[in-house]
PDB file of C-alpha atoms in Angstrom:
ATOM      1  CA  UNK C 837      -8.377   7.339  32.260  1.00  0.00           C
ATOM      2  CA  UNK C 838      -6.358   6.704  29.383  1.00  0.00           C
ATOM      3  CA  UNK C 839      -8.110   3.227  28.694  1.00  0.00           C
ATOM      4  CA  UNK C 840     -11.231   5.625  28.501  1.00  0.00           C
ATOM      5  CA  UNK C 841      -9.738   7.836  26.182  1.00  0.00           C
ATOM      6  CA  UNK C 842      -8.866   5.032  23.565  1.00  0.00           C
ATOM      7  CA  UNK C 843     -11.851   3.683  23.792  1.00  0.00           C
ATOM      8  CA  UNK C 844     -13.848   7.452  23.043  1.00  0.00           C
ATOM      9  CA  UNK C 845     -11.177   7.964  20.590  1.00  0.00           C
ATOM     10  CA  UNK C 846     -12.168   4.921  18.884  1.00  0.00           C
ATOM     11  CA  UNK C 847     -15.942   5.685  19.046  1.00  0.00           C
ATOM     12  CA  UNK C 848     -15.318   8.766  17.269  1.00  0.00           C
ATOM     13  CA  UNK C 849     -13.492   7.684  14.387  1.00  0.00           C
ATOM     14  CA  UNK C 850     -16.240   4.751  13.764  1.00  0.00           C
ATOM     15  CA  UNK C 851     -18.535   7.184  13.542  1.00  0.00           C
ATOM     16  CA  UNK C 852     -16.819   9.331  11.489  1.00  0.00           C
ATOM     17  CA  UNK C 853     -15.187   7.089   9.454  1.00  0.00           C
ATOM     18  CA  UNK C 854     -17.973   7.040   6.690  1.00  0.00           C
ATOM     19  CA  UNK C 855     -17.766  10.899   6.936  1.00  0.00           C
ATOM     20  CA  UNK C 856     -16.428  13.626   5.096  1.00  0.00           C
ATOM     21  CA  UNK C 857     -15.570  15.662   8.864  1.00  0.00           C
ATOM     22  CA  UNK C 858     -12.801  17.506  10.142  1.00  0.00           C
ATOM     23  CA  UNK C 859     -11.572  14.942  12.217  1.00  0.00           C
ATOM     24  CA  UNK C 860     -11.211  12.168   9.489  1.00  0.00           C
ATOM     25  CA  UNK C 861      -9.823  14.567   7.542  1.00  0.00           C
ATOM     26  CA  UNK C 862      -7.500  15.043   9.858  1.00  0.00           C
ATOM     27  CA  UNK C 863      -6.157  11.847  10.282  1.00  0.00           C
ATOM     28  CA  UNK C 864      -6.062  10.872   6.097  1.00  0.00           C
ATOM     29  CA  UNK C 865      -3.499  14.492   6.338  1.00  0.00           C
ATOM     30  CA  UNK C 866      -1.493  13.495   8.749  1.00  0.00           C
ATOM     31  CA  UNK C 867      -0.666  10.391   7.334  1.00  0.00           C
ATOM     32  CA  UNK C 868       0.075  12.136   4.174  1.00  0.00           C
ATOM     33  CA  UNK C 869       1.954  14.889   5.582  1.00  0.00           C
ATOM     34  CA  UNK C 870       4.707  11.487   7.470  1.00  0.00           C
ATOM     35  CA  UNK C 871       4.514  10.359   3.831  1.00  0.00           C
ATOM     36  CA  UNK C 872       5.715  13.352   2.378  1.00  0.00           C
ATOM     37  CA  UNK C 873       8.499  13.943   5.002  1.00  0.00           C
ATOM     38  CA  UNK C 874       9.401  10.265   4.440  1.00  0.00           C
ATOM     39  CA  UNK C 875       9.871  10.692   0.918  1.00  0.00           C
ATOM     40  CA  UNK C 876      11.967  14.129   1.209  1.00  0.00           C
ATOM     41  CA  UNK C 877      13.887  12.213   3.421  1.00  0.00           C
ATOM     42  CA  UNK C 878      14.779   9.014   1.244  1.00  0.00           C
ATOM     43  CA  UNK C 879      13.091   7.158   3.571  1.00  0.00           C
ATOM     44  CA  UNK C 880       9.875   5.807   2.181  1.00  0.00           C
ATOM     45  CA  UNK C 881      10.831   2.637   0.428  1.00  0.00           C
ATOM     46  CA  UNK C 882      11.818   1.174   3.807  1.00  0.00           C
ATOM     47  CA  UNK C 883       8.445   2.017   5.467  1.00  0.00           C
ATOM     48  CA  UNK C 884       6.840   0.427   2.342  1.00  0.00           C
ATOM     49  CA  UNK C 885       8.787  -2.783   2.413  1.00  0.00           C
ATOM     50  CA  UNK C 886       8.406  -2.830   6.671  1.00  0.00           C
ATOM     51  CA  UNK C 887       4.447  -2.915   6.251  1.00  0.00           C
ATOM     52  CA  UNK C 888       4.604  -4.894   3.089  1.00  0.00           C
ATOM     53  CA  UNK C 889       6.341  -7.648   5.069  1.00  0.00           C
ATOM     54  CA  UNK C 890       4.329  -7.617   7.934  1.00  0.00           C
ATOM     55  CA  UNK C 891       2.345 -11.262   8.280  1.00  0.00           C
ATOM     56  CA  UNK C 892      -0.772  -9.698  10.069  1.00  0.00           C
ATOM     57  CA  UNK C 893      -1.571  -7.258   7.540  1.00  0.00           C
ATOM     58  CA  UNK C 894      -3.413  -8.637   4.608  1.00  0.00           C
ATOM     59  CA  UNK C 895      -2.971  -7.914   0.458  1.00  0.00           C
ATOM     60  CA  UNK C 896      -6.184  -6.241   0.632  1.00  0.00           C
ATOM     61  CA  UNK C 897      -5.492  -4.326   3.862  1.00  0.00           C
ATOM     62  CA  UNK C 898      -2.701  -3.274   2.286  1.00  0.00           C
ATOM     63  CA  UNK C 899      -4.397  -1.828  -0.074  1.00  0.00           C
ATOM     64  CA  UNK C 900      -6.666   0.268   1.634  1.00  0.00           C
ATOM     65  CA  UNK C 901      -4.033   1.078   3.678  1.00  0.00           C
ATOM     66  CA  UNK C 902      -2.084   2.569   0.848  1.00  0.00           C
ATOM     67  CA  UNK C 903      -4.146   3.646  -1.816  1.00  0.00           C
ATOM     68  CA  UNK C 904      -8.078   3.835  -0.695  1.00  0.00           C
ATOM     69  CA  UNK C 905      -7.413   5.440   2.300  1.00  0.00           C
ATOM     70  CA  UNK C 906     -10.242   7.325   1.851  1.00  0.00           C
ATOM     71  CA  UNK C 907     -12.790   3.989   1.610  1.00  0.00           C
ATOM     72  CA  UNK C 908     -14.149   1.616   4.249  1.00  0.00           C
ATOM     73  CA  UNK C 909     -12.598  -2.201   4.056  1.00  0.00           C
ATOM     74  CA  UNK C 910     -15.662  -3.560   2.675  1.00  0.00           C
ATOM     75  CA  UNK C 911     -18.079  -2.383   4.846  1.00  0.00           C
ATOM     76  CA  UNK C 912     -16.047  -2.661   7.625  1.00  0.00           C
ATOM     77  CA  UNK C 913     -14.677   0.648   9.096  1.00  0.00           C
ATOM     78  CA  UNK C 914     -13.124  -0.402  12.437  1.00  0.00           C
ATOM     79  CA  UNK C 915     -10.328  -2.284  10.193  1.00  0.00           C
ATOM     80  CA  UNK C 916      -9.956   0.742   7.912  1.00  0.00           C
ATOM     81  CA  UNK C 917      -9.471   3.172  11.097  1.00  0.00           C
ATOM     82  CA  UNK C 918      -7.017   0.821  12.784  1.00  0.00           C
ATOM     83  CA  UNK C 919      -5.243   0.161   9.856  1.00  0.00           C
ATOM     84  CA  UNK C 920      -4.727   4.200   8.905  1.00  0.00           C
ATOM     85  CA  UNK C 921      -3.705   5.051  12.572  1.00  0.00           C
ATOM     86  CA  UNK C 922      -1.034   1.900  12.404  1.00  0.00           C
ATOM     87  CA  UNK C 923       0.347   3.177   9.348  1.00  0.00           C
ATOM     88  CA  UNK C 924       0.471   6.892  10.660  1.00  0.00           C
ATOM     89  CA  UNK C 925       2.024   5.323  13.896  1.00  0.00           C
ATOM     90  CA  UNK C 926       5.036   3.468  11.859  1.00  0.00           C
ATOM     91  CA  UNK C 927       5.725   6.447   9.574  1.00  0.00           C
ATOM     92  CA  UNK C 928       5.851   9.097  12.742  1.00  0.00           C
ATOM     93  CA  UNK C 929       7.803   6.895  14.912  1.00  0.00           C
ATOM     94  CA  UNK C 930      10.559   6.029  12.165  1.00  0.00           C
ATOM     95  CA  UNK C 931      10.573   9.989  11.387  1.00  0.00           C
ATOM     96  CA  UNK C 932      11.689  10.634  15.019  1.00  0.00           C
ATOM     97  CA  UNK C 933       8.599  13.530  14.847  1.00  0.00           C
ATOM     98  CA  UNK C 934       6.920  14.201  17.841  1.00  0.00           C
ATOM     99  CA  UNK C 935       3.034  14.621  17.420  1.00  0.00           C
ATOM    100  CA  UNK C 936       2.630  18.690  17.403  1.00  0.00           C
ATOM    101  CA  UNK C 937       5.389  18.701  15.069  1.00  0.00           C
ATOM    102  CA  UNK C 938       3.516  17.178  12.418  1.00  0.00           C
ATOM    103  CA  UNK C 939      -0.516  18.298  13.433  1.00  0.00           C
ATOM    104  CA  UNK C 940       1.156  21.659  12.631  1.00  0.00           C
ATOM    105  CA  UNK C 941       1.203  21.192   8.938  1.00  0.00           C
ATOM    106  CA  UNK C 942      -2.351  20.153   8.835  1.00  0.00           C
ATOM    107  CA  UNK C 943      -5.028  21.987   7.587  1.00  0.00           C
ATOM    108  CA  UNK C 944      -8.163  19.818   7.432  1.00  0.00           C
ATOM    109  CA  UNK C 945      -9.077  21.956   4.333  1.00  0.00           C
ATOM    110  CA  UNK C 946      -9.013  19.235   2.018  1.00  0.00           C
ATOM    111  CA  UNK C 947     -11.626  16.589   1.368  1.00  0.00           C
ATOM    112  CA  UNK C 948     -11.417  12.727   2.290  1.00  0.00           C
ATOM    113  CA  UNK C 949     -11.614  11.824  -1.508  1.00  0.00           C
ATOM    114  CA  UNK C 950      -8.754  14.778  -2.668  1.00  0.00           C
ATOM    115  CA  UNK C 951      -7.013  13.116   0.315  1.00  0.00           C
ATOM    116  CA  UNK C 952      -6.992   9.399  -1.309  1.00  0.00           C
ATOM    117  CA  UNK C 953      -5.858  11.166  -4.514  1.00  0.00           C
ATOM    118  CA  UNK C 954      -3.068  12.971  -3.003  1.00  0.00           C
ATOM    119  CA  UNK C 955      -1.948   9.769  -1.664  1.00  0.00           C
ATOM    120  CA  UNK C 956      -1.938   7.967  -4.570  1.00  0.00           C
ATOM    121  CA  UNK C 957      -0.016  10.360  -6.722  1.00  0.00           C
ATOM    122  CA  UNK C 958       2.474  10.780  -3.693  1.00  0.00           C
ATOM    123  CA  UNK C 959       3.424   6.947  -3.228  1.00  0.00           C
ATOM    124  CA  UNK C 960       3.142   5.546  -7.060  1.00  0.00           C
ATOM    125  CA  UNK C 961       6.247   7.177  -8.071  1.00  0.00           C
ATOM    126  CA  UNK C 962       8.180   5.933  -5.166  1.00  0.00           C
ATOM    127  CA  UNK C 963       7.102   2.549  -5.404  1.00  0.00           C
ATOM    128  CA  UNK C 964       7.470   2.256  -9.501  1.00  0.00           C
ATOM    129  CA  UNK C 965      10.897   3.267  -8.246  1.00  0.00           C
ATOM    130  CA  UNK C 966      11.494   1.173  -5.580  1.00  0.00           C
ATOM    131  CA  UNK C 967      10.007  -1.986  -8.255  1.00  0.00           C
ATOM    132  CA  UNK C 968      12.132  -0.659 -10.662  1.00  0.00           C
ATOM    133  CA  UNK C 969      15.692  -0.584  -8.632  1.00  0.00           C
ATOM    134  CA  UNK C 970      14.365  -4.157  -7.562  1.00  0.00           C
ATOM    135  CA  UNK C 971      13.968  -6.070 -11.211  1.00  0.00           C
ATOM    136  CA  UNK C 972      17.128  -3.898 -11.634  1.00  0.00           C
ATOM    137  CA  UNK C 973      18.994  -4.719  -8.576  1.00  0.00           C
ATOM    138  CA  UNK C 974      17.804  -7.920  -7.400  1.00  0.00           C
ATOM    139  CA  UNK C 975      20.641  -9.461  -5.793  1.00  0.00           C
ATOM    140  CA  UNK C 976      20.655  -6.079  -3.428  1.00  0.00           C
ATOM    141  CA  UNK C 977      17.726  -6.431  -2.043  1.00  0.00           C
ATOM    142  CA  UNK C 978      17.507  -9.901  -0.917  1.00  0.00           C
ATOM    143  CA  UNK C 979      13.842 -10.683  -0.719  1.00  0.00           C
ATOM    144  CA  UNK C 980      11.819 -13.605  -1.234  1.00  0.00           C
ATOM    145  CA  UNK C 981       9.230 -13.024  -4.652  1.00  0.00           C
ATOM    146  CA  UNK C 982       6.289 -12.970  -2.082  1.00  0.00           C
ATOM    147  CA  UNK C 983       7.345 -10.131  -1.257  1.00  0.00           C
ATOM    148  CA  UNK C 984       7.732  -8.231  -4.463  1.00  0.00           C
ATOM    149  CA  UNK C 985       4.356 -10.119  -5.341  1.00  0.00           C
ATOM    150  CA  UNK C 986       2.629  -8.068  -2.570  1.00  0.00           C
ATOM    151  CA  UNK C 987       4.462  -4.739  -4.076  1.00  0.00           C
ATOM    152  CA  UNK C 988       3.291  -5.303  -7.341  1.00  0.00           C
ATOM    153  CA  UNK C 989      -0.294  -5.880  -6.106  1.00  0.00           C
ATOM    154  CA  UNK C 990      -0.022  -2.800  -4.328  1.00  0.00           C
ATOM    155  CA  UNK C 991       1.312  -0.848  -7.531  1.00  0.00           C
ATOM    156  CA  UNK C 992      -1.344  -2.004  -9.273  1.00  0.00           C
ATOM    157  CA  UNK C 993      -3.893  -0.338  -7.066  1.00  0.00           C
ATOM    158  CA  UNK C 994      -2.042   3.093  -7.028  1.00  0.00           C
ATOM    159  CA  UNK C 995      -4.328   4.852 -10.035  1.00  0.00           C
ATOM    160  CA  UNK C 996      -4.924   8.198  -9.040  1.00  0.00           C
ATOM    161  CA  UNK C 997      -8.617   8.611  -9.527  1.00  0.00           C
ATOM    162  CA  UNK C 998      -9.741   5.629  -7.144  1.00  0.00           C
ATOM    163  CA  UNK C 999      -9.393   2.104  -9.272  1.00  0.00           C
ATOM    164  CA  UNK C1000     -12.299  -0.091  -9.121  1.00  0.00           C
ATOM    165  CA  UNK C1001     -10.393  -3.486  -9.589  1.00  0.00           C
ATOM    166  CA  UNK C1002      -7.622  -2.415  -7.232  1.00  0.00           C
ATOM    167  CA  UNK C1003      -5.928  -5.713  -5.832  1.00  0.00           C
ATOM    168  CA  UNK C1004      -7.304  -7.587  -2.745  1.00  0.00           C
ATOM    169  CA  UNK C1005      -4.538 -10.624  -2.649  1.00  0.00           C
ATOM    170  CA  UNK C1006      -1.338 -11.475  -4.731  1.00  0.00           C
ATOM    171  CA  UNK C1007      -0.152 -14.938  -3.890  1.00  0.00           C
ATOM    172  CA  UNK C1008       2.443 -16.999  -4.761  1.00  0.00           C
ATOM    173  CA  UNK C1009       1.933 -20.932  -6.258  1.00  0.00           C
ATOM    174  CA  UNK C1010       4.226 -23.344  -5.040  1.00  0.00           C
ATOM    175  CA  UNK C1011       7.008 -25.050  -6.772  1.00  0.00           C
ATOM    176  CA  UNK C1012       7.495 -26.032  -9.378  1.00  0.00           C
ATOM    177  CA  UNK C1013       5.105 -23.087 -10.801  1.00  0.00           C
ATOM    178  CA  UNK C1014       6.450 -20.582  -8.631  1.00  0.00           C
ATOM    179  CA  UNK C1015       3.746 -17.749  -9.758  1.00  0.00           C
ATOM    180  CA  UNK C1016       2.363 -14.453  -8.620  1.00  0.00           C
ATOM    181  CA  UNK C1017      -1.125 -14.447  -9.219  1.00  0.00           C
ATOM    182  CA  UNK C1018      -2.951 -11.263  -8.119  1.00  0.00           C
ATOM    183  CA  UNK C1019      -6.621 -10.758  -7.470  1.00  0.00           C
ATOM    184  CA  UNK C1020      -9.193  -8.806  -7.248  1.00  0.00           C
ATOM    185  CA  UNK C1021     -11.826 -11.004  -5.211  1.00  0.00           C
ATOM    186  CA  UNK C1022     -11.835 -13.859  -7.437  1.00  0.00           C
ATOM    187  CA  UNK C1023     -10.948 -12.520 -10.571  1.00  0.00           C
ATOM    188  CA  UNK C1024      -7.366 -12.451 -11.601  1.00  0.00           C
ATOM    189  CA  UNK C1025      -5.256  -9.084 -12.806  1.00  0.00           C
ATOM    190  CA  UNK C1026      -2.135 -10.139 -13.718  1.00  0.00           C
ATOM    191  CA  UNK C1027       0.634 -13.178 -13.282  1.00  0.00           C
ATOM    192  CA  UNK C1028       3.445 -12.885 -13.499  1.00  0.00           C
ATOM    193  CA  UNK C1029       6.585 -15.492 -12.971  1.00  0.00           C
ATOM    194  CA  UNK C1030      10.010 -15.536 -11.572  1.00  0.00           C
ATOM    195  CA  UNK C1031      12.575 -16.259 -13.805  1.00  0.00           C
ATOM    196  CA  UNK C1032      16.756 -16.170 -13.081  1.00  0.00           C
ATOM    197  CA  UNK C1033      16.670 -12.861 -14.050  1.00  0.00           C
ATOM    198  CA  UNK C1034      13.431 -11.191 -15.359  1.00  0.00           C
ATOM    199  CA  UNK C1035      10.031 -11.360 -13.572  1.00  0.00           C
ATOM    200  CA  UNK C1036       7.763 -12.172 -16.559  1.00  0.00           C
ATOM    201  CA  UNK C1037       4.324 -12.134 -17.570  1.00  0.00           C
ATOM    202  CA  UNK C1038       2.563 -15.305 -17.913  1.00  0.00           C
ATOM    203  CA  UNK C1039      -0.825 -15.947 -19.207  1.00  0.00           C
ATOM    204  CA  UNK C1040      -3.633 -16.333 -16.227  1.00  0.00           C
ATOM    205  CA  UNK C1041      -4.951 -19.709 -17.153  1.00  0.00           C
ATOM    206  CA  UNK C1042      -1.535 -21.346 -18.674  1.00  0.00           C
ATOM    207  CA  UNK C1043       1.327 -20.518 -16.806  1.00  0.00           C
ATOM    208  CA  UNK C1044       3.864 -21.843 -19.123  1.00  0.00           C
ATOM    209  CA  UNK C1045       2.636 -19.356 -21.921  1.00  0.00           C
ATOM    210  CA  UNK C1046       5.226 -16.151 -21.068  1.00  0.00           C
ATOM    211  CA  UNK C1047       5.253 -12.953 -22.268  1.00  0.00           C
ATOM    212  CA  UNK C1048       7.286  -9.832 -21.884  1.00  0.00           C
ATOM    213  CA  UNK C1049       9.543  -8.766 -18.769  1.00  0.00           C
ATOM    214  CA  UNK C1050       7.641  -6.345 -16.075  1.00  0.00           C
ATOM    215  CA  UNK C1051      10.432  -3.734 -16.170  1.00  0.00           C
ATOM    216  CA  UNK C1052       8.790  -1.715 -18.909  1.00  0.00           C
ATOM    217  CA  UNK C1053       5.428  -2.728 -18.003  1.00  0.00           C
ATOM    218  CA  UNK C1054       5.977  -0.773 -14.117  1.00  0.00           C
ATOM    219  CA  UNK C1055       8.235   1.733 -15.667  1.00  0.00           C
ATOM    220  CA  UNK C1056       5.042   3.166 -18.339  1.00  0.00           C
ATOM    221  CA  UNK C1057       2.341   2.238 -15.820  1.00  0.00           C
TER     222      UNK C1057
END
């Protein structure tokens, strides 16, 4: 029986997915209500760093994980549902919430689209701050630069009216270049390079030509 209910549970959200309903809406809210509760509680830069480092989850799902929750992956809407009820399943789970505890702060007033929005405003000040105490702070965090490659990628694609060139992979070169090079499909955003100290800006095409530090770049974004 339960087997049966995944699976209609499922069907319903593929077919709503594309949808401006009650029961999508429903889901994009809840998710943003476990944001909210994660940032009141301090909490929210370690969800962002657990799913950023997660192996199986793409830049780009990332991304519309994040901040076009209210978009299909490509055309692809089974990936966008799983990926939105992983993410709510993470963020209720490390709240220690049950279920009714958070369904009863949703209202499924509010469209899909005012939804995305919402979430976009919510999580880019957290993670400019959480980029921010990194450049700052490096040493206390203890991460490799593929890492803070995939947060920077992600920063880039938290505009709050939905971006159009939001970021779909941020990479890093090998050594000796040692670059972050972020996409969106196949054209490139930004590069940036790891330096002692600073992470830098470096031209897309010549790596070796640098410009300024990133700090004041993510803090005026």
């Amino acid at each position: 029986m339960k087997v049966n209910y995944v699976l209609l549970f499922y069907t319903i959200l593929n077919v709503l997915a594309n949808n401006d309903g009650p029961f999508y809406r429903m889901e994009l809210e809840t998710t943003n209500v476990l944001i909210g509760i994660h940032i009141k509680a301090k909490t929210m830069w370690n969800m962002i760093n657990f799913v950023v480092g997660q192996d199986n989850i793409s830049m780009k799902q990332l991304t519309f994980m994040f901040a076009l929750p209210e978009q299909d992956y490509d055309p692809d809407s089974t990936t966008q549902i799983e990926s939105e009820i992983k993410l709510q399943r993470w963020l209720r789970e490390a709240s220690g919430l049950e279920a009714g505890q958070i369904a009863a702060d949703v209202r499924c007033q509010t469209s899909v689209n005012d939804l995305g929005e919402a979430r976009r405003l919510m999580l880019k000040s957290d993670l400019r701050d959480l980029l921010i105490h990194i450049l700052k702070n490096p040493s206390t965090h203890n991460m490799h630069f593929e890492h803070t490659c995939r947060l920077i990628g992600l920063f880039l694609s938290m505009k709050i009216t939905a971006p159009s060139a939001y970021t779909t992979s941020a990479d890093v070169s090998l050594p000796p270049d040692y670059t972050c090079v972020i996409r969106h499909e196949s054209d490139i955003l930004q590069s940036f390079k790891l330096f002692p100290r600073f992470i830098r800006f470096v031209n897309n095409e010549n790596h070796r030509t640098v410009g300024g530090s990133i700090l004041a770049f993510i803090q005026h974004y």
